[in-house]
Amino acid sequence: MRKASRLFEIIQILRLARKPVTAAEIAAQLEVTVRSIYRDIAALQAMRVPIEGGRGIGYILRPGFTLPPLMLSIEETEAIVLALALLERTGDTGLKQAAKQVNRKIAGVVPPPLAGLFSDNALHAWGSPAPVPEAVDLAMVRRAIRDEQKLALDYRDELGRATERTIRPIALIYYSQTANIVAWCELRQAIRNFRADRVEHCGPADDFFHGQGERLRALWVQGWTASEPA
């Protein structure tokens, strides 16, 4: 376990403890040496984390030092940071804006004594971002999936054939070059994939498919019929 992760775990152990916890008890939980725990305690105290106690008597966290209700470890935080960075490579402007907001919220709730642990973050998602679809708002598609609202779209397939479709969107798949809308197509009476970059117009229809989304997603997963051409 890396040192940064141990520091978080030690704070969690002391925060939840009802009595002083010895270095040996902490070391046993984290599977490290007692000497490492002594060094970690000293490091936390140097960062002004209010830990009191000493060798042989145990340690406690003085009241007044609070953590957010949901406290993440270093690895968990790094996983979120990298996932948010990967969203920058999609063509979904709504999700990219949301990713920036989440980043700000995470930075805002990290306790000041530990904030320095994030200042040297070296995680990056490399690669060219997918182009933003010109004729379809992916945020609208995500909303239609949540609300189980049908969409009306003008679509041109890989052979250049134009059709008008009414679809029941159930999922979005993000690829490096485009996004695919997975939906029940009322024209084909089957589940189909619609590439966002081939949609020429898309808007909400005045109809819903309430209560059908979960069943249609199960059908999609079972048969993988979404791989068939639209």
Short mmCIF file of C-alpha atoms in Angstrom, two decimals:
data_model
loop_
_atom_site.label_atom_id
_atom_site.label_comp_id
_atom_site.label_asym_id
_atom_site.label_seq_id
_atom_site.Cartn_x
_atom_site.Cartn_y
_atom_site.Cartn_z
CA MET A 1 0.00 0.00 0.00
CA ARG A 2 1.37 3.39 -0.96
CA LYS A 3 2.07 5.97 1.72
CA ALA A 4 -0.63 8.39 0.54
CA SER A 5 -3.22 5.63 0.78
CA ARG A 6 -2.02 4.64 4.25
CA LEU A 7 -2.42 8.22 5.47
CA PHE A 8 -6.06 8.22 4.40
CA GLU A 9 -6.67 4.81 5.93
CA ILE A 10 -5.08 5.81 9.24
CA ILE A 11 -7.38 8.83 9.48
CA GLN A 12 -10.37 6.62 8.73
CA ILE A 13 -9.35 4.11 11.41
CA LEU A 14 -8.89 6.82 14.03
CA ARG A 15 -12.07 8.65 13.02
CA LEU A 16 -14.17 5.52 13.55
CA ALA A 17 -12.42 4.38 16.74
CA ARG A 18 -14.13 4.82 20.12
CA LYS A 19 -10.92 4.49 22.11
CA PRO A 20 -7.19 5.01 21.48
CA VAL A 21 -5.77 2.73 18.81
CA THR A 22 -2.19 1.51 19.09
CA ALA A 23 0.29 1.61 16.24
CA ALA A 24 0.42 -2.19 16.36
CA GLU A 25 -3.35 -2.43 15.82
CA ILE A 26 -3.20 -0.02 12.89
CA ALA A 27 -0.23 -1.86 11.42
CA ALA A 28 -2.10 -5.17 11.62
CA GLN A 29 -5.11 -3.73 9.79
CA LEU A 30 -2.99 -2.18 7.04
CA GLU A 31 -0.50 -5.07 6.87
CA VAL A 32 2.57 -2.88 7.30
CA THR A 33 5.23 -2.58 9.98
CA VAL A 34 4.71 -0.68 13.22
CA ARG A 35 7.70 1.49 12.31
CA SER A 36 5.85 2.60 9.15
CA ILE A 37 2.81 3.60 11.21
CA TYR A 38 4.96 5.70 13.54
CA ARG A 39 6.39 7.54 10.54
CA ASP A 40 2.92 7.99 9.04
CA ILE A 41 1.50 9.36 12.29
CA ALA A 42 4.37 11.84 12.46
CA ALA A 43 3.72 12.88 8.86
CA LEU A 44 0.02 13.47 9.55
CA GLN A 45 0.81 15.47 12.66
CA ALA A 46 3.24 17.57 10.60
CA MET A 47 0.31 18.31 8.27
CA ARG A 48 -1.63 19.52 11.34
CA VAL A 49 -4.03 16.61 11.46
CA PRO A 50 -5.05 16.68 15.17
CA ILE A 51 -3.81 13.23 16.22
CA GLU A 52 -2.97 12.86 19.89
CA GLY A 53 -1.29 10.06 21.79
CA GLY A 54 1.98 8.24 21.68
CA ARG A 55 3.80 4.97 21.63
CA GLY A 56 2.42 2.42 24.04
CA ILE A 57 -0.80 4.33 24.80
CA GLY A 58 -2.36 4.55 21.37
CA TYR A 59 -3.64 7.38 19.20
CA ILE A 60 -6.90 9.28 18.89
CA LEU A 61 -8.22 11.86 16.46
CA ARG A 62 -9.17 15.01 18.32
CA PRO A 63 -12.79 16.17 17.77
CA GLY A 64 -13.19 18.91 15.20
CA PHE A 65 -11.38 17.27 12.29
CA THR A 66 -14.10 16.29 9.86
CA LEU A 67 -14.11 14.38 6.60
CA PRO A 68 -16.75 14.45 3.87
CA PRO A 69 -19.55 11.84 4.26
CA LEU A 70 -18.04 9.97 1.30
CA MET A 71 -14.28 9.86 1.67
CA LEU A 72 -12.30 8.20 -1.10
CA SER A 73 -8.88 6.64 -0.95
CA ILE A 74 -6.05 7.89 -3.14
CA GLU A 75 -6.55 5.04 -5.64
CA GLU A 76 -10.31 5.63 -5.74
CA THR A 77 -9.79 9.33 -6.31
CA GLU A 78 -7.25 8.67 -9.05
CA ALA A 79 -9.70 6.30 -10.73
CA ILE A 80 -12.32 9.06 -10.77
CA VAL A 81 -9.84 11.67 -12.00
CA LEU A 82 -8.78 9.43 -14.89
CA ALA A 83 -12.37 8.52 -15.75
CA LEU A 84 -13.27 12.22 -15.84
CA ALA A 85 -10.28 12.87 -18.09
CA LEU A 86 -11.47 10.14 -20.46
CA LEU A 87 -14.80 11.96 -20.76
CA GLU A 88 -12.89 14.82 -22.37
CA ARG A 89 -12.28 12.49 -25.33
CA THR A 90 -15.99 11.98 -26.04
CA GLY A 91 -18.09 14.17 -28.28
CA ASP A 92 -20.63 14.74 -25.52
CA THR A 93 -20.29 18.38 -24.51
CA GLY A 94 -22.74 17.97 -21.63
CA LEU A 95 -20.73 15.17 -20.03
CA LYS A 96 -17.48 17.08 -20.52
CA GLN A 97 -18.89 20.08 -18.70
CA ALA A 98 -20.21 17.81 -15.94
CA ALA A 99 -16.74 16.22 -15.62
CA LYS A 100 -15.20 19.65 -14.96
CA GLN A 101 -17.81 20.36 -12.30
CA VAL A 102 -17.15 17.02 -10.58
CA ASN A 103 -13.41 17.76 -10.59
CA ARG A 104 -14.06 21.07 -8.86
CA LYS A 105 -16.34 19.42 -6.29
CA ILE A 106 -13.76 16.75 -5.44
CA ALA A 107 -11.06 19.39 -5.03
CA GLY A 108 -13.38 21.43 -2.83
CA VAL A 109 -14.12 18.69 -0.27
CA VAL A 110 -10.61 17.35 0.27
CA PRO A 111 -9.52 18.30 3.82
CA PRO A 112 -6.92 21.11 3.68
CA PRO A 113 -4.18 19.11 5.45
CA LEU A 114 -4.40 16.45 2.73
CA ALA A 115 -5.00 18.67 -0.28
CA GLY A 116 -1.31 18.58 -1.16
CA LEU A 117 -1.58 14.89 -1.93
CA PHE A 118 -3.49 15.79 -5.10
CA SER A 119 -1.30 18.65 -6.29
CA ASP A 120 1.18 16.40 -8.10
CA ASN A 121 -1.41 14.35 -10.00
CA ALA A 122 0.22 12.90 -13.11
CA LEU A 123 -2.69 11.04 -14.68
CA HIS A 124 -3.65 11.98 -18.23
CA ALA A 125 -5.95 10.52 -20.87
CA TRP A 126 -4.14 10.76 -24.18
CA GLY A 127 -5.62 10.82 -27.66
CA SER A 128 -7.68 12.98 -29.96
CA PRO A 129 -11.19 13.79 -28.75
CA ALA A 130 -14.15 12.54 -30.75
CA PRO A 131 -15.86 15.24 -32.83
CA VAL A 132 -19.08 16.70 -31.48
CA PRO A 133 -22.05 15.38 -33.53
CA GLU A 134 -23.47 18.16 -35.67
CA ALA A 135 -27.11 17.11 -35.81
CA VAL A 136 -27.84 15.44 -32.49
CA ASP A 137 -27.47 16.66 -28.91
CA LEU A 138 -26.19 13.71 -26.89
CA ALA A 139 -27.41 15.34 -23.68
CA MET A 140 -30.92 15.23 -25.14
CA VAL A 141 -30.45 11.55 -25.98
CA ARG A 142 -29.32 10.78 -22.43
CA ARG A 143 -32.32 12.65 -21.10
CA ALA A 144 -34.64 10.72 -23.42
CA ILE A 145 -33.14 7.45 -22.15
CA ARG A 146 -33.81 8.48 -18.54
CA ASP A 147 -37.32 9.77 -19.29
CA GLU A 148 -38.13 6.90 -21.68
CA GLN A 149 -39.19 9.36 -24.37
CA LYS A 150 -39.19 8.47 -28.04
CA LEU A 151 -37.00 10.33 -30.51
CA ALA A 152 -37.68 11.21 -34.12
CA LEU A 153 -34.65 11.27 -36.34
CA ASP A 154 -33.54 11.52 -39.94
CA TYR A 155 -30.83 8.94 -40.51
CA ARG A 156 -28.47 8.05 -43.33
CA ASP A 157 -26.97 4.54 -43.23
CA GLU A 158 -23.51 3.45 -44.34
CA LEU A 159 -24.73 3.09 -47.94
CA GLY A 160 -26.05 6.63 -47.95
CA ARG A 161 -29.72 5.68 -47.83
CA ALA A 162 -31.87 8.23 -45.99
CA THR A 163 -34.76 7.17 -43.76
CA GLU A 164 -36.99 8.71 -41.12
CA ARG A 165 -37.11 6.79 -37.85
CA THR A 166 -38.98 6.86 -34.57
CA ILE A 167 -36.87 5.18 -31.95
CA ARG A 168 -37.01 4.24 -28.26
CA PRO A 169 -33.48 5.03 -27.01
CA ILE A 170 -32.17 2.69 -24.33
CA ALA A 171 -28.38 3.18 -24.22
CA LEU A 172 -25.44 5.20 -25.48
CA ILE A 173 -22.11 3.63 -26.47
CA TYR A 174 -19.10 5.95 -26.68
CA TYR A 175 -16.37 5.01 -29.13
CA SER A 176 -13.16 6.90 -29.89
CA GLN A 177 -14.59 8.37 -33.11
CA THR A 178 -18.32 8.61 -32.49
CA ALA A 179 -21.19 7.64 -30.21
CA ASN A 180 -23.80 5.00 -30.99
CA ILE A 181 -27.43 5.34 -29.93
CA VAL A 182 -28.89 1.95 -29.06
CA ALA A 183 -32.64 1.96 -29.55
CA TRP A 184 -35.73 0.01 -30.47
CA CYS A 185 -36.49 1.08 -34.03
CA GLU A 186 -40.21 1.21 -34.79
CA LEU A 187 -39.51 1.01 -38.53
CA ARG A 188 -37.48 -2.21 -38.26
CA GLN A 189 -39.31 -3.53 -35.18
CA ALA A 190 -35.98 -4.51 -33.67
CA ILE A 191 -33.08 -3.08 -31.70
CA ARG A 192 -30.62 -1.14 -33.82
CA ASN A 193 -27.48 0.98 -33.50
CA PHE A 194 -27.52 4.53 -34.84
CA ARG A 195 -24.19 6.28 -35.29
CA ALA A 196 -24.45 9.84 -34.05
CA ASP A 197 -22.37 11.15 -36.96
CA ARG A 198 -24.92 9.74 -39.45
CA VAL A 199 -27.91 11.41 -37.81
CA GLU A 200 -29.06 14.37 -39.89
CA HIS A 201 -31.77 15.57 -37.52
CA CYS A 202 -33.00 14.45 -34.12
CA GLY A 203 -35.61 15.71 -31.72
CA PRO A 204 -38.02 14.50 -29.02
CA ALA A 205 -41.21 12.84 -30.23
CA ASP A 206 -44.55 13.54 -28.59
CA ASP A 207 -44.68 10.04 -27.17
CA PHE A 208 -43.09 7.96 -24.43
CA PHE A 209 -42.34 4.30 -23.76
CA HIS A 210 -42.65 4.37 -19.98
CA GLY A 211 -41.84 1.08 -18.27
CA GLN A 212 -40.23 -0.50 -21.33
CA GLY A 213 -36.62 0.66 -21.03
CA GLU A 214 -35.39 -2.04 -18.67
CA ARG A 215 -37.03 -4.81 -20.70
CA LEU A 216 -35.57 -3.49 -23.96
CA ARG A 217 -32.08 -3.25 -22.45
CA ALA A 218 -32.38 -6.83 -21.25
CA LEU A 219 -33.38 -7.85 -24.77
CA TRP A 220 -30.39 -6.01 -26.18
CA VAL A 221 -27.96 -7.66 -23.77
CA GLN A 222 -29.40 -11.13 -24.33
CA GLY A 223 -29.37 -11.05 -28.09
CA TRP A 224 -26.79 -8.40 -28.96
CA THR A 225 -28.99 -7.60 -31.94
CA ALA A 226 -27.75 -4.01 -31.73
CA SER A 227 -24.77 -5.13 -33.84
CA GLU A 228 -27.06 -5.46 -36.88
CA PRO A 229 -26.93 -2.56 -39.37
CA ALA A 230 -29.60 0.12 -39.06
#
